[in-house]
Amino acid sequence: MEQYIINGGKPLRGIVDIYGAKNAALAIIPAAVLTEEPVIINNLPDVSDINILLDAIAQIGATVERINRHKVRIVGAGVHTHQVDFDYISKIRASYYLLGVLLGRFHEAEVAMPGGCSIGARPIDQHIKGFEALGAQVTISNGTIQAKAEKLEGNHIYFDVVSVGATINIMLAAVMAEGNTIIENPAKEPHVVDLANMLNSMGARIRGAGTDVIRIRGVQKLHKTEYTVIPDQIEAGTFMFAAAITKGEVTVTNVIPKHLESITSKLVDIGCDVEEFDEAVIVHGCEELQATQVKTLPYPGFPTDMQPQISVALALARGTSTVTESLFENRFKYVAELARMGARIKVENNTAIISGVKGLSGAHIAAPDLRAGAALVLAALSADGTSTVDDIHYIQRGYEEFDEKLRALGADIRKVQVEENKKGEIKAV
Ligand code: UD1
């Protein structure tokens, strides 16, 4: 087991380079096996969710060649089964994109029910509605989802809720369906657009990704491509908030500032200064952050995946803030950990009421999920004294070299190996 040991109180300063978007790559990797021809993907983040998905497509017969840490060549010609029943794949949410892909390519798919961070019930009714509209029969039994279609036919699909996962899954299945598919009320996140661009570079005909209506004209075959994943909006946002929380100054490079607008706007609201360039932003922290109101919303609203990070900033701001989580019902699990560091936060239904304090103090805390884990690290970086962060495997699912990057910005953070003895005591090894 690994832990971070953090001595807080140092403002972060310097330049950090952002890697490829995990959530875009999680859709683009399965998309690569829609064709038998080779697909090269650049700018892949080297994080555990991505590596698990690469293993999964290798296990169903794709050839996966790691050209270097951030570049992979995938050949889907050898895919020989429509069943993905490995236990470990159910741990990552995006495993269910293989449903859309295998249904699109073989008209039949069987995939373990998805897992991912336990931030809420995370139903998949909209995915099922979409697959059924395309002509598939969907059943769930023994922890797996099966989808089967005699013939996949384009259709008009209206999503009752805006879902990133359902939008991506239906796009993956519909690109090779017969005729036209129209998706109304789709998610508009940058990674939805990135997947559409990647599929179009393989010969798909998708128009309108990033708008209120996506139109897909089915094609019979897709072909080879080489594609570069967009930069990670949430990794960038996390380092932007790191500057605010530690009262530092961080230049975040290799980003698309347009994707960061809602994050930038909130940083300005709370008193930071943000300079924008073509592919970089500089966040200048300030002596005293100000309270604000935030509500998480689908893109272009403030991302739910940035909710814990902004809450840490507001825990240190002057005045009372509210943070309303409108997507996932279980996304405030980190509040108890922050309280142990001295934060004053009360959660009522889906809203956190945060009374800012002057400073936090170091504590022994545990990451409850990926983004909350990163946010707690930022809290520890700002705190007086030493903090120990357990369960950092959550953070490693989505942040490559998180501690290395923070150290390069001047943070005092170490990753240590520890083992737990039978009494539940933890000691360094
Ligand atoms: C994706 C992201 C996750 C991010 C989330 C919202 C990936 C791998 N994960 O998750 O990091 O937090 O988008 O930006 O890209 N819903 C339904 N029925 C469905 C599907 C979703 O009711 O069939 C609801 C969910 O419970 C949630 C909301 O829709 O309240 C949004 O979920 P969705 O956009 O699907 O999130 P994910 O794709 O799981």
GROMACS .gro file of C-alpha atoms and ligand atoms in nm:
model
  468
    1MET     CA    1   0.000   0.000   0.000
    2GLU     CA    2   0.123   0.349  -0.079
    3GLN     CA    3   0.070   0.678   0.105
    4TYR     CA    4   0.156   1.040   0.053
    5ILE     CA    5   0.333   1.223   0.333
    6ILE     CA    6   0.288   1.596   0.290
    7ASN     CA    7   0.443   1.886   0.480
    8GLY     CA    8   0.211   2.172   0.400
    9GLY     CA    9   0.235   2.547   0.396
   10LYS     CA   10   0.447   2.605   0.084
   11PRO     CA   11   0.299   2.810  -0.205
   12LEU     CA   12   0.326   2.620  -0.533
   13ARG     CA   13   0.518   2.804  -0.804
   14GLY     CA   14   0.632   2.709  -1.151
   15ILE     CA   15   0.516   2.540  -1.470
   16VAL     CA   16   0.322   2.218  -1.505
   17ASP     CA   17   0.254   2.036  -1.831
   18ILE     CA   18  -0.086   1.867  -1.863
   19TYR     CA   19  -0.116   1.512  -2.004
   20GLY     CA   20  -0.390   1.370  -2.227
   21ALA     CA   21  -0.750   1.355  -2.105
   22LYS     CA   22  -0.822   1.029  -1.922
   23ASN     CA   23  -1.194   1.040  -1.994
   24ALA     CA   24  -1.138   1.106  -2.366
   25ALA     CA   25  -0.880   0.826  -2.388
   26LEU     CA   26  -1.120   0.586  -2.214
   27ALA     CA   27  -1.360   0.629  -2.507
   28ILE     CA   28  -1.097   0.649  -2.782
   29ILE     CA   29  -0.921   0.322  -2.687
   30PRO     CA   30  -1.234   0.105  -2.733
   31ALA     CA   31  -1.320   0.301  -3.049
   32ALA     CA   32  -0.991   0.177  -3.196
   33VAL     CA   33  -1.124  -0.179  -3.215
   34LEU     CA   34  -1.420  -0.078  -3.432
   35THR     CA   35  -1.181  -0.133  -3.725
   36GLU     CA   36  -0.950  -0.420  -3.818
   37GLU     CA   37  -0.689  -0.168  -3.934
   38PRO     CA   38  -0.416  -0.019  -3.712
   39VAL     CA   39  -0.496   0.282  -3.496
   40ILE     CA   40  -0.222   0.489  -3.333
   41ILE     CA   41  -0.318   0.697  -3.029
   42ASN     CA   42  -0.088   0.974  -2.904
   43ASN     CA   43  -0.096   1.167  -2.576
   44LEU     CA   44  -0.242   0.881  -2.370
   45PRO     CA   45  -0.208   0.938  -1.996
   46ASP     CA   46  -0.019   0.659  -1.819
   47VAL     CA   47  -0.274   0.601  -1.541
   48SER     CA   48  -0.423   0.282  -1.404
   49ASP     CA   49  -0.773   0.320  -1.560
   50ILE     CA   50  -0.615   0.347  -1.907
   51ASN     CA   51  -0.379   0.055  -1.851
   52ILE     CA   52  -0.664  -0.169  -1.735
   53LEU     CA   53  -0.867  -0.085  -2.046
   54LEU     CA   54  -0.567  -0.156  -2.273
   55ASP     CA   55  -0.529  -0.497  -2.101
   56ALA     CA   56  -0.899  -0.563  -2.155
   57ILE     CA   57  -0.891  -0.500  -2.528
   58ALA     CA   58  -0.576  -0.713  -2.553
   59GLN     CA   59  -0.757  -0.996  -2.374
   60ILE     CA   60  -1.042  -0.995  -2.628
   61GLY     CA   61  -0.785  -1.032  -2.907
   62ALA     CA   62  -0.666  -0.684  -3.008
   63THR     CA   63  -0.292  -0.633  -3.054
   64VAL     CA   64  -0.176  -0.358  -2.823
   65GLU     CA   65   0.175  -0.228  -2.878
   66ARG     CA   66   0.304   0.035  -2.638
   67ILE     CA   67   0.528   0.250  -2.860
   68ASN     CA   68   0.620   0.465  -2.565
   69ARG     CA   69   0.464   0.571  -2.235
   70HIS     CA   70   0.209   0.797  -2.407
   71LYS     CA   71   0.167   0.635  -2.747
   72VAL     CA   72   0.003   0.307  -2.835
   73ARG     CA   73  -0.070   0.114  -3.156
   74ILE     CA   74  -0.386  -0.095  -3.151
   75VAL     CA   75  -0.491  -0.347  -3.415
   76GLY     CA   76  -0.844  -0.478  -3.370
   77ALA     CA   77  -0.826  -0.745  -3.644
   78GLY     CA   78  -0.778  -1.025  -3.392
   79VAL     CA   79  -1.078  -0.945  -3.171
   80HIS     CA   80  -1.246  -1.286  -3.149
   81THR     CA   81  -1.510  -1.256  -2.879
   82HIS     CA   82  -1.796  -1.030  -2.785
   83GLN     CA   83  -1.762  -1.127  -2.419
   84VAL     CA   84  -1.563  -0.917  -2.174
   85ASP     CA   85  -1.606  -1.098  -1.849
   86PHE     CA   86  -1.288  -1.022  -1.659
   87ASP     CA   87  -1.355  -0.925  -1.303
   88TYR     CA   88  -1.103  -0.647  -1.298
   89ILE     CA   89  -1.255  -0.458  -1.586
   90SER     CA   90  -1.574  -0.405  -1.390
   91LYS     CA   91  -1.365  -0.182  -1.161
   92ILE     CA   92  -1.341   0.086  -1.424
   93ARG     CA   93  -1.648   0.276  -1.532
   94ALA     CA   94  -1.550   0.299  -1.897
   95SER     CA   95  -1.553  -0.080  -1.936
   96TYR     CA   96  -1.909  -0.034  -2.058
   97TYR     CA   97  -1.790   0.148  -2.372
   98LEU     CA   98  -1.696  -0.199  -2.497
   99LEU     CA   99  -2.071  -0.266  -2.509
  100GLY     CA  100  -2.122   0.006  -2.770
  101VAL     CA  101  -1.813  -0.100  -2.963
  102LEU     CA  102  -1.883  -0.475  -2.971
  103LEU     CA  103  -2.251  -0.418  -3.045
  104GLY     CA  104  -2.151  -0.188  -3.332
  105ARG     CA  105  -1.896  -0.430  -3.474
  106PHE     CA  106  -2.045  -0.775  -3.400
  107HIS     CA  107  -2.409  -0.686  -3.316
  108GLU     CA  108  -2.354  -0.871  -2.991
  109ALA     CA  109  -2.184  -0.776  -2.665
  110GLU     CA  110  -2.155  -0.906  -2.311
  111VAL     CA  111  -1.968  -0.694  -2.058
  112ALA     CA  112  -1.938  -0.697  -1.678
  113MET     CA  113  -2.147  -0.428  -1.508
  114PRO     CA  114  -1.935  -0.116  -1.467
  115GLY     CA  115  -1.778   0.006  -1.143
  116GLY     CA  116  -1.578   0.327  -1.107
  117CYS     CA  117  -1.573   0.574  -0.821
  118SER     CA  118  -1.856   0.521  -0.572
  119ILE     CA  119  -1.997   0.871  -0.600
  120GLY     CA  120  -2.359   0.767  -0.647
  121ALA     CA  121  -2.596   0.506  -0.786
  122ARG     CA  122  -2.485   0.576  -1.145
  123PRO     CA  123  -2.775   0.411  -1.335
  124ILE     CA  124  -2.731   0.307  -1.700
  125ASP     CA  125  -3.095   0.333  -1.814
  126GLN     CA  126  -3.009   0.590  -2.084
  127HIS     CA  127  -2.746   0.359  -2.235
  128ILE     CA  128  -3.002   0.080  -2.248
  129LYS     CA  129  -3.269   0.309  -2.395
  130GLY     CA  130  -3.024   0.410  -2.668
  131PHE     CA  131  -2.913   0.054  -2.753
  132GLU     CA  132  -3.277  -0.058  -2.766
  133ALA     CA  133  -3.365   0.231  -2.997
  134LEU     CA  134  -3.091   0.105  -3.232
  135GLY     CA  135  -3.261  -0.237  -3.239
  136ALA     CA  136  -3.075  -0.427  -2.965
  137GLN     CA  137  -3.224  -0.645  -2.694
  138VAL     CA  138  -3.056  -0.572  -2.363
  139THR     CA  139  -3.059  -0.796  -2.057
  140ILE     CA  140  -2.874  -0.783  -1.728
  141SER     CA  141  -2.796  -1.103  -1.540
  142ASN     CA  142  -2.526  -1.233  -1.305
  143GLY     CA  143  -2.348  -0.900  -1.300
  144THR     CA  144  -2.314  -0.872  -1.677
  145ILE     CA  145  -2.499  -0.673  -1.943
  146GLN     CA  146  -2.581  -0.849  -2.266
  147ALA     CA  147  -2.688  -0.664  -2.580
  148LYS     CA  148  -2.778  -0.835  -2.905
  149ALA     CA  149  -2.926  -0.712  -3.233
  150GLU     CA  150  -3.025  -0.892  -3.554
  151LYS     CA  151  -2.955  -0.567  -3.727
  152LEU     CA  152  -2.848  -0.227  -3.591
  153GLU     CA  153  -3.056   0.052  -3.737
  154GLY     CA  154  -3.021   0.426  -3.688
  155ASN     CA  155  -3.297   0.597  -3.490
  156HIS     CA  156  -3.400   0.920  -3.322
  157ILE     CA  157  -3.289   0.908  -2.957
  158TYR     CA  158  -3.379   1.162  -2.691
  159PHE     CA  159  -3.186   1.136  -2.365
  160ASP     CA  160  -3.393   1.214  -2.055
  161VAL     CA  161  -3.078   1.313  -1.865
  162VAL     CA  162  -2.755   1.453  -2.004
  163SER     CA  163  -2.510   1.165  -1.978
  164VAL     CA  164  -2.150   1.159  -2.097
  165GLY     CA  165  -2.136   0.780  -2.083
  166ALA     CA  166  -2.465   0.723  -2.269
  167THR     CA  167  -2.376   0.978  -2.538
  168ILE     CA  168  -2.040   0.808  -2.598
  169ASN     CA  169  -2.180   0.454  -2.590
  170ILE     CA  170  -2.455   0.531  -2.841
  171MET     CA  171  -2.211   0.712  -3.071
  172LEU     CA  172  -1.984   0.406  -3.062
  173ALA     CA  173  -2.271   0.173  -3.153
  174ALA     CA  174  -2.438   0.401  -3.409
  175VAL     CA  175  -2.137   0.484  -3.631
  176MET     CA  176  -2.173   0.148  -3.806
  177ALA     CA  177  -2.554   0.113  -3.779
  178GLU     CA  178  -2.764   0.124  -4.096
  179GLY     CA  179  -2.905   0.468  -4.171
  180ASN     CA  180  -2.911   0.783  -3.964
  181THR     CA  181  -2.907   0.833  -3.587
  182ILE     CA  182  -3.003   1.158  -3.424
  183ILE     CA  183  -2.911   1.206  -3.056
  184GLU     CA  184  -3.099   1.485  -2.882
  185ASN     CA  185  -2.997   1.624  -2.544
  186PRO     CA  186  -2.646   1.472  -2.564
  187ALA     CA  187  -2.354   1.557  -2.337
  188LYS     CA  188  -2.134   1.832  -2.483
  189GLU     CA  189  -1.817   1.763  -2.285
  190PRO     CA  190  -1.484   1.813  -2.465
  191HIS     CA  191  -1.420   1.440  -2.458
  192VAL     CA  192  -1.748   1.371  -2.643
  193VAL     CA  193  -1.625   1.604  -2.918
  194ASP     CA  194  -1.280   1.442  -2.909
  195LEU     CA  195  -1.428   1.096  -2.961
  196ALA     CA  196  -1.640   1.226  -3.252
  197ASN     CA  197  -1.329   1.379  -3.412
  198MET     CA  198  -1.137   1.054  -3.368
  199LEU     CA  199  -1.421   0.844  -3.516
  200ASN     CA  200  -1.454   1.087  -3.808
  201SER     CA  201  -1.080   1.046  -3.872
  202MET     CA  202  -1.159   0.671  -3.908
  203GLY     CA  203  -1.426   0.744  -4.170
  204ALA     CA  204  -1.733   0.787  -3.947
  205ARG     CA  205  -1.984   1.057  -4.034
  206ILE     CA  206  -2.072   1.240  -3.714
  207ARG     CA  207  -2.189   1.601  -3.712
  208GLY     CA  208  -2.287   1.826  -3.422
  209ALA     CA  209  -2.082   1.679  -3.135
  210GLY     CA  210  -2.056   1.956  -2.874
  211THR     CA  211  -2.399   2.098  -2.970
  212ASP     CA  212  -2.757   2.010  -2.869
  213VAL     CA  213  -2.802   1.754  -3.147
  214ILE     CA  214  -2.558   1.491  -3.274
  215ARG     CA  215  -2.628   1.347  -3.621
  216ILE     CA  216  -2.464   1.024  -3.727
  217ARG     CA  217  -2.482   0.872  -4.074
  218GLY     CA  218  -2.391   0.504  -4.041
  219VAL     CA  219  -2.103   0.369  -4.251
  220GLN     CA  220  -2.019   0.007  -4.335
  221LYS     CA  221  -1.655   0.016  -4.240
  222LEU     CA  222  -1.408   0.228  -4.049
  223HIS     CA  223  -1.039   0.255  -4.133
  224LYS     CA  224  -0.697   0.322  -3.981
  225THR     CA  225  -0.605   0.650  -3.819
  226GLU     CA  226  -0.350   0.825  -3.601
  227TYR     CA  227  -0.505   1.049  -3.338
  228THR     CA  228  -0.386   1.272  -3.053
  229VAL     CA  229  -0.600   1.289  -2.737
  230ILE     CA  230  -0.693   1.638  -2.609
  231PRO     CA  231  -0.536   1.768  -2.286
  232ASP     CA  232  -0.707   1.677  -1.959
  233GLN     CA  233  -0.946   1.950  -1.849
  234ILE     CA  234  -0.973   1.814  -1.494
  235GLU     CA  235  -0.600   1.760  -1.440
  236ALA     CA  236  -0.549   2.120  -1.558
  237GLY     CA  237  -0.826   2.248  -1.331
  238THR     CA  238  -0.678   2.063  -1.034
  239PHE     CA  239  -0.339   2.236  -1.079
  240MET     CA  240  -0.515   2.570  -1.133
  241PHE     CA  241  -0.688   2.527  -0.798
  242ALA     CA  242  -0.358   2.412  -0.643
  243ALA     CA  243  -0.224   2.763  -0.713
  244ALA     CA  244  -0.530   2.923  -0.551
  245ILE     CA  245  -0.533   2.694  -0.246
  246THR     CA  246  -0.160   2.732  -0.170
  247LYS     CA  247  -0.152   3.107  -0.254
  248GLY     CA  248   0.104   3.035  -0.525
  249GLU     CA  249   0.141   3.104  -0.894
  250VAL     CA  250   0.124   2.821  -1.145
  251THR     CA  251   0.155   2.823  -1.523
  252VAL     CA  252  -0.048   2.533  -1.659
  253THR     CA  253   0.066   2.446  -2.012
  254ASN     CA  254  -0.056   2.218  -2.292
  255VAL     CA  255  -0.421   2.305  -2.224
  256ILE     CA  256  -0.716   2.427  -2.430
  257PRO     CA  257  -0.822   2.739  -2.233
  258LYS     CA  258  -1.173   2.727  -2.384
  259HIS     CA  259  -1.232   2.396  -2.203
  260LEU     CA  260  -1.134   2.562  -1.875
  261GLU     CA  261  -1.370   2.861  -1.892
  262SER     CA  262  -1.604   2.762  -1.609
  263ILE     CA  263  -1.303   2.682  -1.387
  264THR     CA  264  -1.126   3.007  -1.476
  265SER     CA  265  -1.441   3.206  -1.411
  266LYS     CA  266  -1.481   3.060  -1.059
  267LEU     CA  267  -1.115   3.125  -0.979
  268VAL     CA  268  -1.166   3.488  -1.076
  269ASP     CA  269  -1.486   3.502  -0.864
  270ILE     CA  270  -1.295   3.391  -0.556
  271GLY     CA  271  -1.019   3.647  -0.605
  272CYS     CA  272  -0.749   3.490  -0.823
  273ASP     CA  273  -0.611   3.643  -1.135
  274VAL     CA  274  -0.603   3.416  -1.442
  275GLU     CA  275  -0.409   3.498  -1.758
  276GLU     CA  276  -0.500   3.305  -2.073
  277PHE     CA  277  -0.268   3.222  -2.364
  278ASP     CA  278  -0.317   3.000  -2.672
  279GLU     CA  279  -0.215   2.680  -2.494
  280ALA     CA  280  -0.156   2.787  -2.135
  281VAL     CA  281  -0.309   2.963  -1.838
  282ILE     CA  282  -0.133   3.129  -1.547
  283VAL     CA  283  -0.314   3.133  -1.214
  284HIS     CA  284  -0.198   3.395  -0.965
  285GLY     CA  285  -0.323   3.308  -0.618
  286CYS     CA  286  -0.417   3.580  -0.370
  287GLU     CA  287  -0.367   3.641   0.003
  288GLU     CA  288  -0.735   3.593   0.091
  289LEU     CA  289  -0.985   3.394  -0.116
  290GLN     CA  290  -1.349   3.509  -0.123
  291ALA     CA  291  -1.666   3.302  -0.075
  292THR     CA  292  -1.890   3.216  -0.370
  293GLN     CA  293  -2.182   2.997  -0.480
  294VAL     CA  294  -2.122   2.702  -0.712
  295LYS     CA  295  -2.350   2.445  -0.872
  296THR     CA  296  -2.209   2.155  -1.072
  297LEU     CA  297  -2.364   2.112  -1.416
  298PRO     CA  298  -2.293   1.928  -1.740
  299TYR     CA  299  -2.048   2.107  -1.974
  300PRO     CA  300  -2.016   2.401  -2.025
  301GLY     CA  301  -2.120   2.433  -1.658
  302PHE     CA  302  -1.884   2.386  -1.363
  303PRO     CA  303  -1.766   2.021  -1.373
  304THR     CA  304  -1.867   1.781  -1.097
  305ASP     CA  305  -1.513   1.642  -1.123
  306MET     CA  306  -1.385   1.980  -0.991
  307GLN     CA  307  -1.634   2.001  -0.704
  308PRO     CA  308  -1.405   1.871  -0.426
  309GLN     CA  309  -1.118   2.094  -0.540
  310ILE     CA  310  -1.328   2.412  -0.532
  311SER     CA  311  -1.471   2.310  -0.192
  312VAL     CA  312  -1.118   2.296  -0.050
  313ALA     CA  313  -1.053   2.648  -0.183
  314LEU     CA  314  -1.381   2.771  -0.032
  315ALA     CA  315  -1.299   2.605   0.301
  316LEU     CA  316  -1.015   2.859   0.313
  317ALA     CA  317  -1.212   3.157   0.179
  318ARG     CA  318  -1.346   3.456   0.367
  319GLY     CA  319  -1.723   3.420   0.425
  320THR     CA  320  -1.981   3.148   0.369
  321SER     CA  321  -2.005   2.959   0.040
  322THR     CA  322  -2.243   2.701  -0.094
  323VAL     CA  323  -2.154   2.417  -0.327
  324THR     CA  324  -2.446   2.231  -0.484
  325GLU     CA  325  -2.380   1.894  -0.645
  326SER     CA  326  -2.642   1.828  -0.909
  327LEU     CA  327  -2.502   1.516  -1.079
  328PHE     CA  328  -2.393   1.260  -0.821
  329GLU     CA  329  -2.561   1.210  -0.484
  330ASN     CA  330  -2.260   1.073  -0.298
  331ARG     CA  331  -1.989   1.322  -0.378
  332PHE     CA  332  -1.931   1.480  -0.038
  333LYS     CA  333  -1.753   1.188   0.129
  334TYR     CA  334  -1.435   1.395   0.159
  335VAL     CA  335  -1.608   1.648   0.387
  336ALA     CA  336  -1.549   1.434   0.697
  337GLU     CA  337  -1.177   1.416   0.614
  338LEU     CA  338  -1.159   1.794   0.560
  339ALA     CA  339  -1.337   1.851   0.891
  340ARG     CA  340  -1.053   1.662   1.062
  341MET     CA  341  -0.816   1.920   0.915
  342GLY     CA  342  -1.024   2.201   1.067
  343ALA     CA  343  -1.264   2.287   0.783
  344ARG     CA  344  -1.616   2.397   0.877
  345ILE     CA  345  -1.855   2.236   0.632
  346LYS     CA  346  -2.214   2.123   0.679
  347VAL     CA  347  -2.384   1.910   0.415
  348GLU     CA  348  -2.760   1.945   0.368
  349ASN     CA  349  -2.899   1.719   0.097
  350ASN     CA  350  -2.693   1.797  -0.214
  351THR     CA  351  -2.547   2.123  -0.087
  352ALA     CA  352  -2.235   2.186   0.120
  353ILE     CA  353  -2.244   2.501   0.327
  354ILE     CA  354  -1.887   2.607   0.384
  355SER     CA  355  -1.781   2.863   0.646
  356GLY     CA  356  -1.429   2.963   0.552
  357VAL     CA  357  -1.148   2.927   0.808
  358LYS     CA  358  -0.808   3.100   0.817
  359GLY     CA  359  -0.611   2.781   0.773
  360LEU     CA  360  -0.620   2.400   0.788
  361SER     CA  361  -0.396   2.177   0.995
  362GLY     CA  362  -0.228   1.853   0.892
  363ALA     CA  363  -0.405   1.524   0.969
  364HIS     CA  364  -0.413   1.156   0.877
  365ILE     CA  365  -0.673   1.137   0.600
  366ALA     CA  366  -0.784   0.893   0.330
  367ALA     CA  367  -0.883   0.949  -0.033
  368PRO     CA  368  -1.248   0.841  -0.073
  369ASP     CA  369  -1.239   0.856  -0.456
  370LEU     CA  370  -1.030   0.992  -0.743
  371ARG     CA  371  -1.112   1.365  -0.752
  372ALA     CA  372  -1.179   1.399  -0.379
  373GLY     CA  373  -0.842   1.231  -0.321
  374ALA     CA  374  -0.666   1.493  -0.532
  375ALA     CA  375  -0.855   1.769  -0.352
  376LEU     CA  376  -0.747   1.637  -0.011
  377VAL     CA  377  -0.385   1.642  -0.129
  378LEU     CA  378  -0.432   2.011  -0.217
  379ALA     CA  379  -0.580   2.070   0.129
  380ALA     CA  380  -0.278   1.901   0.288
  381LEU     CA  381  -0.042   2.115   0.076
  382SER     CA  382  -0.200   2.428   0.222
  383ALA     CA  383  -0.220   2.299   0.580
  384ASP     CA  384   0.009   2.371   0.872
  385GLY     CA  385   0.210   2.065   0.964
  386THR     CA  386   0.227   1.713   0.827
  387SER     CA  387  -0.054   1.513   0.667
  388THR     CA  388  -0.065   1.150   0.567
  389VAL     CA  389  -0.294   1.056   0.280
  390ASP     CA  390  -0.405   0.692   0.253
  391ASP     CA  391  -0.574   0.510  -0.038
  392ILE     CA  392  -0.381   0.703  -0.303
  393HIS     CA  393  -0.453   0.425  -0.555
  394TYR     CA  394  -0.773   0.620  -0.625
  395ILE     CA  395  -0.566   0.924  -0.724
  396GLN     CA  396  -0.340   0.711  -0.943
  397ARG     CA  397  -0.644   0.603  -1.146
  398GLY     CA  398  -0.656   0.945  -1.306
  399TYR     CA  399  -0.345   1.156  -1.233
  400GLU     CA  400  -0.013   1.056  -1.385
  401GLU     CA  401   0.291   1.148  -1.173
  402PHE     CA  402   0.075   1.361  -0.943
  403ASP     CA  403   0.334   1.379  -0.666
  404GLU     CA  404   0.626   1.431  -0.909
  405LYS     CA  405   0.444   1.723  -1.073
  406LEU     CA  406   0.359   1.878  -0.736
  407ARG     CA  407   0.720   1.838  -0.619
  408ALA     CA  408   0.841   2.018  -0.931
  409LEU     CA  409   0.618   2.308  -0.822
  410GLY     CA  410   0.787   2.316  -0.480
  411ALA     CA  411   0.555   2.091  -0.280
  412ASP     CA  412   0.697   1.882   0.002
  413ILE     CA  413   0.523   1.554  -0.083
  414ARG     CA  414   0.664   1.202  -0.066
  415LYS     CA  415   0.515   0.871  -0.172
  416VAL     CA  416   0.598   0.594   0.072
  417GLN     CA  417   0.533   0.220   0.082
  418VAL     CA  418   0.357   0.105   0.395
  419GLU     CA  419   0.212  -0.219   0.516
  420GLU     CA  420  -0.082  -0.275   0.743
  421ASN     CA  421  -0.037  -0.527   1.025
  422LYS     CA  422  -0.310  -0.748   1.167
  423LYS     CA  423  -0.410  -0.485   1.423
  424GLY     CA  424  -0.477  -0.238   1.141
  425GLU     CA  425  -0.166  -0.036   1.234
  426ILE     CA  426   0.027   0.108   0.943
  427LYS     CA  427   0.406   0.111   0.930
  428ALA     CA  428   0.656   0.229   0.669
  429VAL     CA  429   0.849  -0.040   0.476
  430UD1     C1  430  -1.848   1.078  -1.678
  430UD1     C2  431  -1.706   1.089  -1.630
  430UD1     C3  432  -1.703   1.135  -1.486
  430UD1     C4  433  -1.782   1.264  -1.470
  430UD1     C5  434  -1.920   1.251  -1.530
  430UD1     C6  435  -1.996   1.382  -1.535
  430UD1     C7  436  -1.593   0.922  -1.763
  430UD1     C8  437  -1.528   0.787  -1.766
  430UD1     N1  438  -1.643   0.959  -1.645
  430UD1     O1  439  -1.910   0.979  -1.596
  430UD1     O2  440  -1.566   1.157  -1.449
  430UD1     O3  441  -1.796   1.293  -1.333
  430UD1     O4  442  -1.912   1.202  -1.666
  430UD1     O5  443  -1.924   1.477  -1.605
  430UD1     O6  444  -1.596   0.993  -1.861
  430UD1     N2  445  -2.737   0.902  -1.552
  430UD1     C9  446  -2.861   0.842  -1.553
  430UD1     N3  447  -2.880   0.739  -1.642
  430UD1    C10  448  -2.784   0.694  -1.725
  430UD1    C11  449  -2.658   0.758  -1.723
  430UD1    C12  450  -2.637   0.862  -1.634
  430UD1     O7  451  -2.953   0.879  -1.479
  430UD1     O8  452  -2.808   0.601  -1.802
  430UD1    C13  453  -2.715   1.016  -1.459
  430UD1    C14  454  -2.604   0.990  -1.355
  430UD1     O9  455  -2.653   0.922  -1.242
  430UD1    C15  456  -2.559   1.130  -1.324
  430UD1    C16  457  -2.575   1.203  -1.457
  430UD1    O10  458  -2.665   1.124  -1.535
  430UD1    O11  459  -2.646   1.191  -1.231
  430UD1    C17  460  -2.447   1.222  -1.534
  430UD1    O12  461  -2.380   1.097  -1.548
  430UD1     P1  462  -2.287   1.067  -1.673
  430UD1    O13  463  -2.266   1.192  -1.750
  430UD1    O14  464  -2.339   0.947  -1.743
  430UD1    O15  465  -2.150   1.031  -1.602
  430UD1     P2  466  -2.049   0.915  -1.642
  430UD1    O16  467  -2.046   0.897  -1.789
  430UD1    O17  468  -2.072   0.798  -1.553
   0.00000   0.00000   0.00000
